[in-house]
Amino acid sequence: MNKNEEVEMFYEYIKTHKHLDGNGWLDLEAFCVRLSQCFAADDILHLSPQPRDMYDFLIAMIYDWAKENERPIEELESWIKVYPINNWTPEMAIAYPDKVATLIHPSALLYVMPHWIYGIGHDLMELPILEEGLYHAWAKPEWTFVHTFINGLHDQFFGFMKEFDRQGAKEKGVTGFETLHNALTNDIPYEQAQANLLDRHTAQQEGLTKINEAISAEFYLEAVALEESIIRNCLYQYCHAKRKGFKDTKFFNLIRESQKSLKKNEEATKLLDQVNEWRKSRNHILHNFITARTAELNSSLNAYAEEAKEAASQGAKLAEEIIGWYHQEAVNFIPTNYAPEKKKLH
């Protein structure tokens, strides 16, 4: 294997490197050593902080944060776990010289990770502070390996946090990312935004209960009206978050605008296609209500009742699915991913 092939192989390795395990823990020794290796691969090893310095920097930052926020020592100890490596071999000495691995809990990363990465560039490396850009903007795009590696941690960490947020929304009915977006958009405290969204969640749950009660009582038109209200509200909130100044409340336009924003999400697009078909059924039963009460009364009423029952049942299912879909999408109201630039290996 020649040098160019080795470079290509290492780049593929760091591009797909799993910074976090399945539970969101960061292997600190591995990250610090791999980052230093990335500096070497970019021919700027002289700029790289020592792996131990980066390691100590994060540990100190976690302890400082916990002290400032008066967190109990038990919580702090649960954030930093040191495990012996049972199958340690001399080849592992470069990353684990002490034959142990230090894992950092995602809660600790949530509080200090951006500050840590920022500090690696501007404190340990003493690079000039940039007037604008993300916390990891010091990792220049021309530093192919360093830039890719740092961005990989960023994308994986926020991807993990978004999925964690989505799962929490199933129980709480609110995502942290949407709450933050709501607070920033409306210039209100985070706590107020959270209270507003919890009120919305309560209203949605009460609406779903009333829908089931209306269907059980054979009040199908009432059920359909409630279903439309829930679905329309979710679509409006989504469109309003995705496009500043959006005010259109027409049902069809909300569906169409939502699909435009989804682009290549086939599953969500299919769900919205079903909503649009249900919208047509909803229009049909509402517009044919008078007809069902006049011409050919008995047969017309029976057919209408069956059609209304079907629309109400389908609408109840769609209302719940749209609420779930909305929670899946709401974590993206705060952008955290950025289009990767094309890399040229030297």
Coordinates of C-alpha atoms in Angstrom, one line a residue:
M1 CA 0.0 0.0 0.0
N2 CA 1.5 3.4 -1.0
K3 CA 1.3 6.6 0.9
N4 CA -1.7 8.0 -1.1
E5 CA -3.7 4.8 -0.5
E6 CA -2.9 5.1 3.2
V7 CA -4.1 8.7 3.3
E8 CA -7.3 7.8 1.5
M9 CA -7.9 4.9 3.9
F10 CA -7.4 7.1 6.9
Y11 CA -9.7 9.8 5.5
E12 CA -12.4 7.2 5.0
Y13 CA -11.9 6.0 8.6
I14 CA -12.2 9.5 10.2
K15 CA -15.1 10.4 7.9
T16 CA -17.2 7.4 9.2
H17 CA -15.7 7.3 12.7
K18 CA -18.2 6.8 15.4
H19 CA -17.4 9.4 18.0
L20 CA -20.3 8.3 20.3
D21 CA -21.5 4.9 21.4
G22 CA -25.1 3.8 21.2
N23 CA -25.9 5.6 24.5
G24 CA -24.2 8.9 23.5
W25 CA -21.0 8.5 25.5
L26 CA -17.7 9.9 24.1
D27 CA -14.5 7.9 24.3
L28 CA -12.3 10.8 25.4
E29 CA -8.8 9.2 24.9
A30 CA -9.7 8.0 21.4
F31 CA -11.1 11.3 20.3
C32 CA -8.0 13.3 21.5
V33 CA -5.5 11.0 19.9
R34 CA -7.4 10.7 16.6
L35 CA -7.7 14.5 16.5
S36 CA -3.9 14.8 16.9
Q37 CA -3.5 12.2 14.1
C38 CA -5.7 14.4 11.9
F39 CA -3.4 17.3 12.4
A40 CA -0.5 15.1 11.4
A41 CA -2.4 13.9 8.3
D42 CA -3.0 17.6 7.3
D43 CA 0.8 18.3 7.7
I44 CA 0.1 20.7 10.6
L45 CA 1.1 18.5 13.5
H46 CA 3.0 21.4 15.0
L47 CA -0.3 23.2 15.6
S48 CA -1.9 20.2 17.4
P49 CA -2.3 20.4 21.2
Q50 CA -1.1 17.4 23.1
P51 CA -3.9 14.7 23.5
R52 CA -3.4 14.8 27.2
D53 CA -3.9 18.6 27.3
M54 CA -7.2 18.3 25.3
Y55 CA -8.2 15.5 27.7
D56 CA -7.4 17.5 30.9
F57 CA -9.1 20.6 29.4
L58 CA -12.5 18.8 29.0
I59 CA -12.3 17.2 32.5
A60 CA -11.5 20.5 34.1
M61 CA -14.3 22.2 32.2
I62 CA -16.8 19.6 33.4
Y63 CA -15.7 20.0 37.0
D64 CA -15.8 23.8 36.7
W65 CA -19.3 23.8 35.2
A66 CA -20.6 21.4 37.9
K67 CA -19.1 23.6 40.6
E68 CA -20.6 26.8 39.2
N69 CA -24.0 25.2 38.9
E70 CA -23.8 23.6 42.3
R71 CA -24.3 20.1 41.0
P72 CA -23.9 17.2 43.5
I73 CA -20.7 15.1 43.3
E74 CA -22.7 12.0 42.6
E75 CA -24.0 13.5 39.4
L76 CA -20.5 14.6 38.4
E77 CA -19.2 11.1 39.0
S78 CA -21.9 9.6 36.8
W79 CA -20.8 11.8 34.0
I80 CA -17.2 10.7 33.9
K81 CA -16.5 6.9 33.9
V82 CA -13.1 5.3 33.7
Y83 CA -13.0 1.7 32.7
P84 CA -10.1 -0.7 32.6
I85 CA -9.4 -2.2 29.2
N86 CA -9.4 -5.9 29.8
N87 CA -8.0 -7.0 26.5
W88 CA -5.4 -4.2 26.3
T89 CA -2.4 -4.8 23.9
P90 CA 0.7 -2.8 23.3
E91 CA -0.7 -1.6 20.0
M92 CA -3.4 0.2 22.0
A93 CA -0.8 2.2 24.0
I94 CA -1.0 5.2 21.6
A95 CA -4.6 5.9 22.6
Y96 CA -4.8 4.2 26.0
P97 CA -1.3 4.4 27.6
D98 CA -2.8 3.9 31.1
K99 CA -4.8 0.8 30.0
V100 CA -8.1 2.6 30.8
A101 CA -10.8 4.3 28.7
T102 CA -12.6 7.4 29.9
L103 CA -16.2 7.8 28.7
I104 CA -18.0 11.1 29.0
H105 CA -21.8 11.2 29.5
P106 CA -23.9 13.0 26.9
S107 CA -25.3 15.3 29.6
A108 CA -21.8 16.6 30.3
L109 CA -21.2 17.0 26.6
L110 CA -24.5 19.0 26.2
Y111 CA -23.3 21.6 28.7
V112 CA -19.6 21.9 27.7
M113 CA -18.8 20.3 24.4
P114 CA -19.1 23.4 22.2
H115 CA -17.0 25.4 24.7
W116 CA -14.4 22.6 24.8
I117 CA -14.0 22.4 21.0
Y118 CA -13.9 26.2 20.9
G119 CA -11.3 26.2 23.5
I120 CA -9.1 23.7 21.8
G121 CA -8.8 26.1 18.9
H122 CA -8.6 29.4 20.7
D123 CA -7.2 28.6 24.1
L124 CA -4.9 25.6 23.6
M125 CA -3.9 26.5 20.0
E126 CA -4.2 30.2 20.6
L127 CA -5.7 30.8 17.2
P128 CA -7.2 34.3 16.7
I129 CA -10.9 34.6 17.8
L130 CA -13.2 34.8 14.8
E131 CA -15.8 37.5 14.6
E132 CA -18.4 35.1 13.2
G133 CA -18.9 31.4 12.6
L134 CA -19.7 28.3 14.7
Y135 CA -17.8 27.3 17.8
H136 CA -15.7 24.9 15.6
A137 CA -15.0 27.4 12.8
W138 CA -11.3 27.5 13.7
A139 CA -11.0 24.1 12.1
K140 CA -10.4 25.5 8.6
P141 CA -11.9 23.7 5.6
E142 CA -8.5 23.4 4.0
W143 CA -7.5 21.3 7.0
T144 CA -9.3 18.4 5.4
F145 CA -8.8 15.8 8.2
V146 CA -9.2 18.1 11.2
H147 CA -12.2 19.8 9.6
T148 CA -13.9 16.5 8.8
F149 CA -13.2 15.0 12.2
I150 CA -14.5 17.9 14.2
N151 CA -17.6 18.3 12.0
G152 CA -18.2 14.5 12.5
L153 CA -18.4 15.0 16.2
H154 CA -20.7 18.0 15.8
D155 CA -23.1 16.1 13.5
Q156 CA -23.2 12.9 15.5
F157 CA -23.7 14.7 18.9
F158 CA -26.5 16.9 17.7
G159 CA -28.0 13.9 15.8
F160 CA -28.0 12.0 19.0
M161 CA -29.5 14.8 21.0
K162 CA -32.3 15.3 18.4
E163 CA -33.2 11.6 18.5
F164 CA -33.2 11.8 22.3
D165 CA -35.4 14.8 22.1
R166 CA -37.8 13.0 19.8
Q167 CA -38.1 10.1 22.1
G168 CA -38.8 12.4 25.1
A169 CA -41.6 14.1 23.1
K170 CA -43.6 10.9 23.1
E171 CA -44.0 11.2 26.8
K172 CA -43.8 15.0 27.4
G173 CA -45.4 16.2 24.2
V174 CA -42.8 18.9 23.7
T175 CA -39.2 18.9 22.2
G176 CA -36.4 21.0 23.6
F177 CA -35.4 22.1 20.2
E178 CA -38.9 23.4 19.3
T179 CA -39.1 25.1 22.7
L180 CA -35.8 26.9 22.1
H181 CA -36.9 27.9 18.6
N182 CA -40.2 29.2 19.9
A183 CA -38.4 31.2 22.6
L184 CA -36.0 32.8 20.1
T185 CA -38.6 33.4 17.5
N186 CA -41.0 35.1 19.8
D187 CA -38.4 36.7 22.0
I188 CA -39.8 35.2 25.2
P189 CA -38.1 33.3 28.1
Y190 CA -37.5 29.6 27.5
E191 CA -39.8 28.7 30.4
Q192 CA -42.7 30.7 28.9
A193 CA -42.2 29.0 25.5
Q194 CA -42.2 25.6 27.2
A195 CA -45.4 26.4 29.1
N196 CA -47.1 27.6 25.9
L197 CA -46.1 24.4 24.1
L198 CA -47.3 22.2 27.0
D199 CA -50.6 24.0 26.8
R200 CA -50.8 23.1 23.1
H201 CA -50.0 19.5 23.9
T202 CA -52.7 19.4 26.6
A203 CA -55.2 20.8 24.0
Q204 CA -54.2 18.2 21.5
Q205 CA -54.6 15.4 23.9
E206 CA -58.0 16.7 25.0
G207 CA -59.0 17.0 21.3
L208 CA -58.0 13.4 20.6
T209 CA -60.1 12.3 23.6
K210 CA -63.1 14.2 22.3
I211 CA -62.6 12.8 18.8
N212 CA -62.9 9.2 20.2
E213 CA -65.9 10.2 22.3
A214 CA -67.6 11.7 19.2
I215 CA -67.0 8.7 17.1
S216 CA -68.3 6.4 19.8
A217 CA -71.5 8.6 20.0
E218 CA -71.7 8.5 16.2
F219 CA -71.2 12.3 16.0
Y220 CA -69.0 11.9 13.0
L221 CA -69.1 15.5 11.7
E222 CA -67.9 16.7 15.1
A223 CA -65.1 14.3 15.0
V224 CA -64.0 15.3 11.5
A225 CA -64.1 19.0 12.6
L226 CA -61.8 18.3 15.6
E227 CA -59.5 16.2 13.5
E228 CA -59.1 18.9 10.9
S229 CA -58.4 21.5 13.6
I230 CA -55.5 19.3 15.0
I231 CA -54.0 18.5 11.7
R232 CA -54.3 22.0 10.3
N233 CA -52.7 23.4 13.4
C234 CA -49.7 21.1 13.2
L235 CA -49.2 21.9 9.5
Y236 CA -49.5 25.6 10.1
Q237 CA -46.9 25.5 13.0
Y238 CA -44.6 23.5 10.8
C239 CA -44.9 25.9 7.8
H240 CA -44.6 28.9 10.0
A241 CA -41.4 27.5 11.5
K242 CA -39.9 26.6 8.2
R243 CA -40.7 29.8 6.4
K244 CA -40.6 33.1 8.3
G245 CA -43.7 35.2 7.7
F246 CA -45.9 32.3 6.5
K247 CA -49.6 33.1 7.2
D248 CA -51.6 31.0 4.8
T249 CA -54.2 28.9 6.6
K250 CA -55.9 27.2 3.7
F251 CA -55.9 23.4 4.2
F252 CA -54.6 22.5 0.8
N253 CA -51.9 25.2 0.8
L254 CA -50.7 24.0 4.2
I255 CA -50.3 20.4 2.8
R256 CA -48.6 21.6 -0.3
E257 CA -46.2 23.9 1.5
S258 CA -45.3 21.2 4.0
Q259 CA -44.5 18.8 1.2
K260 CA -42.3 21.3 -0.5
S261 CA -40.3 21.7 2.7
L262 CA -39.9 17.9 3.2
K263 CA -38.2 17.4 -0.2
K264 CA -37.0 13.8 -0.3
N265 CA -38.7 12.5 2.9
E266 CA -40.8 9.8 1.2
E267 CA -42.5 8.5 4.3
A268 CA -43.6 11.9 5.4
T269 CA -44.7 12.9 1.9
K270 CA -46.8 9.7 1.7
L271 CA -48.4 10.7 5.0
L272 CA -49.3 14.1 3.7
D273 CA -50.7 12.6 0.5
Q274 CA -53.0 10.6 2.8
V275 CA -54.0 13.8 4.6
N276 CA -54.8 15.4 1.2
E277 CA -57.0 12.5 0.2
W278 CA -58.7 12.7 3.6
R279 CA -59.2 16.4 3.0
K280 CA -61.2 15.6 -0.1
S281 CA -63.3 13.1 1.8
R282 CA -63.9 15.7 4.5
N283 CA -65.0 18.2 1.9
H284 CA -67.3 15.7 0.3
I285 CA -69.2 14.8 3.5
L286 CA -69.6 18.4 4.5
H287 CA -70.8 19.6 1.1
N288 CA -73.2 16.7 0.7
F289 CA -74.7 17.0 4.2
I290 CA -77.9 18.7 2.8
T291 CA -78.2 16.2 -0.1
A292 CA -78.2 13.4 2.4
R293 CA -81.2 14.8 4.1
T294 CA -83.3 15.4 1.1
A295 CA -83.3 13.2 -2.0
E296 CA -83.9 9.5 -1.4
L297 CA -83.8 10.0 2.3
N298 CA -83.3 6.5 3.7
S299 CA -80.6 5.2 1.3
S300 CA -78.9 8.6 1.2
L301 CA -78.7 8.8 5.0
N302 CA -77.3 5.3 5.3
A303 CA -74.7 5.9 2.6
Y304 CA -73.8 9.3 4.1
A305 CA -73.5 7.9 7.6
E306 CA -71.0 5.2 6.4
E307 CA -69.0 7.7 4.5
A308 CA -68.9 10.1 7.5
K309 CA -67.9 7.2 9.8
E310 CA -65.1 6.2 7.5
A311 CA -63.8 9.8 7.3
A312 CA -64.0 10.2 11.1
S313 CA -62.1 6.9 11.7
Q314 CA -59.4 7.7 9.2
G315 CA -59.1 11.3 10.4
A316 CA -58.6 10.1 14.0
K317 CA -55.7 7.9 12.9
L318 CA -54.2 10.7 10.8
A319 CA -54.5 13.3 13.6
E320 CA -52.3 11.1 15.8
E321 CA -49.8 10.4 13.0
I322 CA -49.5 14.1 12.2
I323 CA -48.8 14.9 15.8
G324 CA -46.1 12.3 15.8
W325 CA -44.7 13.5 12.5
Y326 CA -44.6 17.1 13.8
H327 CA -42.5 16.1 16.8
Q328 CA -40.1 14.3 14.5
E329 CA -39.7 17.4 12.4
A330 CA -39.7 20.0 15.2
V331 CA -36.2 19.1 16.4
N332 CA -35.0 20.5 13.0
F333 CA -36.4 24.0 13.6
I334 CA -33.0 24.9 15.0
P335 CA -30.5 24.1 12.2
T336 CA -27.4 22.1 13.4
N337 CA -26.3 20.3 10.2
Y338 CA -24.4 22.1 7.4
A339 CA -23.8 21.0 3.9
P340 CA -20.3 19.4 3.7
E341 CA -17.8 21.0 1.4
K342 CA -16.0 18.9 -1.2
K343 CA -12.6 17.8 0.1
K344 CA -9.4 17.5 -1.8
L345 CA -6.8 15.3 -0.2
H346 CA -3.2 16.4 -0.6

